[in-house]
Amino acid sequence: MSSVADGCPDIWQLDNGDIAVISRDLTETYAARLPDDVKIAADERLVILPGAMPSSAKPDIPDTQP
């Protein structure tokens, strides 16, 4: 799905129906600006998707899970 030479960002559906995302890890950059009720677990990272990315990926992601 990505047309950028370094491969980022990208989004696709895995065989099990989950959605995988490659994007910039901005956990540390945004951590202090998140709402108080938002928590990022130790095994999670905050990634930022360009606004147009979900819309452009929609044709490649079925509405229902396999």
PDB file of C-alpha atoms in Angstrom:
ATOM      1  CA  MET A   1       0.000   0.000   0.000  1.00  0.00           C
ATOM      2  CA  SER A   2       2.904   2.406   0.646  1.00  0.00           C
ATOM      3  CA  SER A   3       4.394   4.370  -2.201  1.00  0.00           C
ATOM      4  CA  VAL A   4       7.180   5.853  -0.093  1.00  0.00           C
ATOM      5  CA  ALA A   5      10.647   4.409  -0.758  1.00  0.00           C
ATOM      6  CA  ASP A   6      11.436   3.645   2.890  1.00  0.00           C
ATOM      7  CA  GLY A   7       8.156   1.744   3.324  1.00  0.00           C
ATOM      8  CA  CYS A   8       6.552   3.984   5.936  1.00  0.00           C
ATOM      9  CA  PRO A   9       3.659   4.443   6.478  1.00  0.00           C
ATOM     10  CA  ASP A  10       1.821   1.318   5.456  1.00  0.00           C
ATOM     11  CA  ILE A  11      -1.374  -0.467   6.477  1.00  0.00           C
ATOM     12  CA  TRP A  12      -2.716  -3.882   5.498  1.00  0.00           C
ATOM     13  CA  GLN A  13      -4.939  -6.704   6.645  1.00  0.00           C
ATOM     14  CA  LEU A  14      -3.328  -9.880   7.971  1.00  0.00           C
ATOM     15  CA  ASP A  15      -4.588 -13.357   7.142  1.00  0.00           C
ATOM     16  CA  ASN A  16      -6.298 -13.554  10.556  1.00  0.00           C
ATOM     17  CA  GLY A  17      -8.272 -10.339   9.902  1.00  0.00           C
ATOM     18  CA  ASP A  18      -6.176  -8.060  12.136  1.00  0.00           C
ATOM     19  CA  ILE A  19      -4.937  -4.760  10.707  1.00  0.00           C
ATOM     20  CA  ALA A  20      -1.178  -4.133  10.743  1.00  0.00           C
ATOM     21  CA  VAL A  21       0.330  -0.646  10.631  1.00  0.00           C
ATOM     22  CA  ILE A  22       3.839   0.590   9.983  1.00  0.00           C
ATOM     23  CA  SER A  23       4.266   4.212  10.981  1.00  0.00           C
ATOM     24  CA  ARG A  24       6.423   6.504  13.079  1.00  0.00           C
ATOM     25  CA  ASP A  25       6.725   5.647  16.779  1.00  0.00           C
ATOM     26  CA  LEU A  26       5.787   8.898  18.510  1.00  0.00           C
ATOM     27  CA  THR A  27       5.060   7.515  21.965  1.00  0.00           C
ATOM     28  CA  GLU A  28       7.575   9.716  23.758  1.00  0.00           C
ATOM     29  CA  THR A  29       6.723  12.787  21.678  1.00  0.00           C
ATOM     30  CA  TYR A  30       2.987  12.668  22.454  1.00  0.00           C
ATOM     31  CA  ALA A  31       2.927  10.992  25.892  1.00  0.00           C
ATOM     32  CA  ALA A  32       2.671  14.239  27.863  1.00  0.00           C
ATOM     33  CA  ARG A  33      -0.085  15.575  25.568  1.00  0.00           C
ATOM     34  CA  LEU A  34      -2.462  12.616  25.767  1.00  0.00           C
ATOM     35  CA  PRO A  35      -5.772  12.953  27.629  1.00  0.00           C
ATOM     36  CA  ASP A  36      -5.571  11.862  31.277  1.00  0.00           C
ATOM     37  CA  ASP A  37      -7.693   8.769  30.659  1.00  0.00           C
ATOM     38  CA  VAL A  38      -5.432   7.467  27.842  1.00  0.00           C
ATOM     39  CA  LYS A  39      -2.853   4.933  28.965  1.00  0.00           C
ATOM     40  CA  ILE A  40      -0.147   3.278  26.864  1.00  0.00           C
ATOM     41  CA  ALA A  41       0.830  -0.125  28.234  1.00  0.00           C
ATOM     42  CA  ALA A  42       4.467  -1.199  28.382  1.00  0.00           C
ATOM     43  CA  ASP A  43       3.966  -3.458  25.355  1.00  0.00           C
ATOM     44  CA  GLU A  44       2.185  -0.747  23.303  1.00  0.00           C
ATOM     45  CA  ARG A  45       3.475   2.159  21.204  1.00  0.00           C
ATOM     46  CA  LEU A  46       1.677   5.243  19.919  1.00  0.00           C
ATOM     47  CA  VAL A  47       1.890   5.526  16.145  1.00  0.00           C
ATOM     48  CA  ILE A  48       0.580   8.393  14.061  1.00  0.00           C
ATOM     49  CA  LEU A  49      -1.241   7.698  10.803  1.00  0.00           C
ATOM     50  CA  PRO A  50      -1.443  10.403   8.156  1.00  0.00           C
ATOM     51  CA  GLY A  51      -5.073  11.558   7.991  1.00  0.00           C
ATOM     52  CA  ALA A  52      -5.652  10.319   4.444  1.00  0.00           C
ATOM     53  CA  MET A  53      -4.181   6.870   5.124  1.00  0.00           C
ATOM     54  CA  PRO A  54      -7.282   5.078   6.522  1.00  0.00           C
ATOM     55  CA  SER A  55      -9.449   6.395   3.694  1.00  0.00           C
ATOM     56  CA  SER A  56      -6.985   5.386   1.003  1.00  0.00           C
ATOM     57  CA  ALA A  57      -6.611   1.914   2.564  1.00  0.00           C
ATOM     58  CA  LYS A  58     -10.363   1.298   2.809  1.00  0.00           C
ATOM     59  CA  PRO A  59     -10.729  -0.320  -0.647  1.00  0.00           C
ATOM     60  CA  ASP A  60      -8.152  -2.948   0.382  1.00  0.00           C
ATOM     61  CA  ILE A  61      -9.813  -3.802   3.720  1.00  0.00           C
ATOM     62  CA  PRO A  62     -13.101  -5.730   3.597  1.00  0.00           C
ATOM     63  CA  ASP A  63     -16.036  -4.565   5.721  1.00  0.00           C
ATOM     64  CA  THR A  64     -16.323  -7.996   7.390  1.00  0.00           C
ATOM     65  CA  GLN A  65     -13.689 -10.258   8.875  1.00  0.00           C
ATOM     66  CA  PRO A  66     -12.897 -13.495   7.003  1.00  0.00           C
TER      67      PRO A  66
END
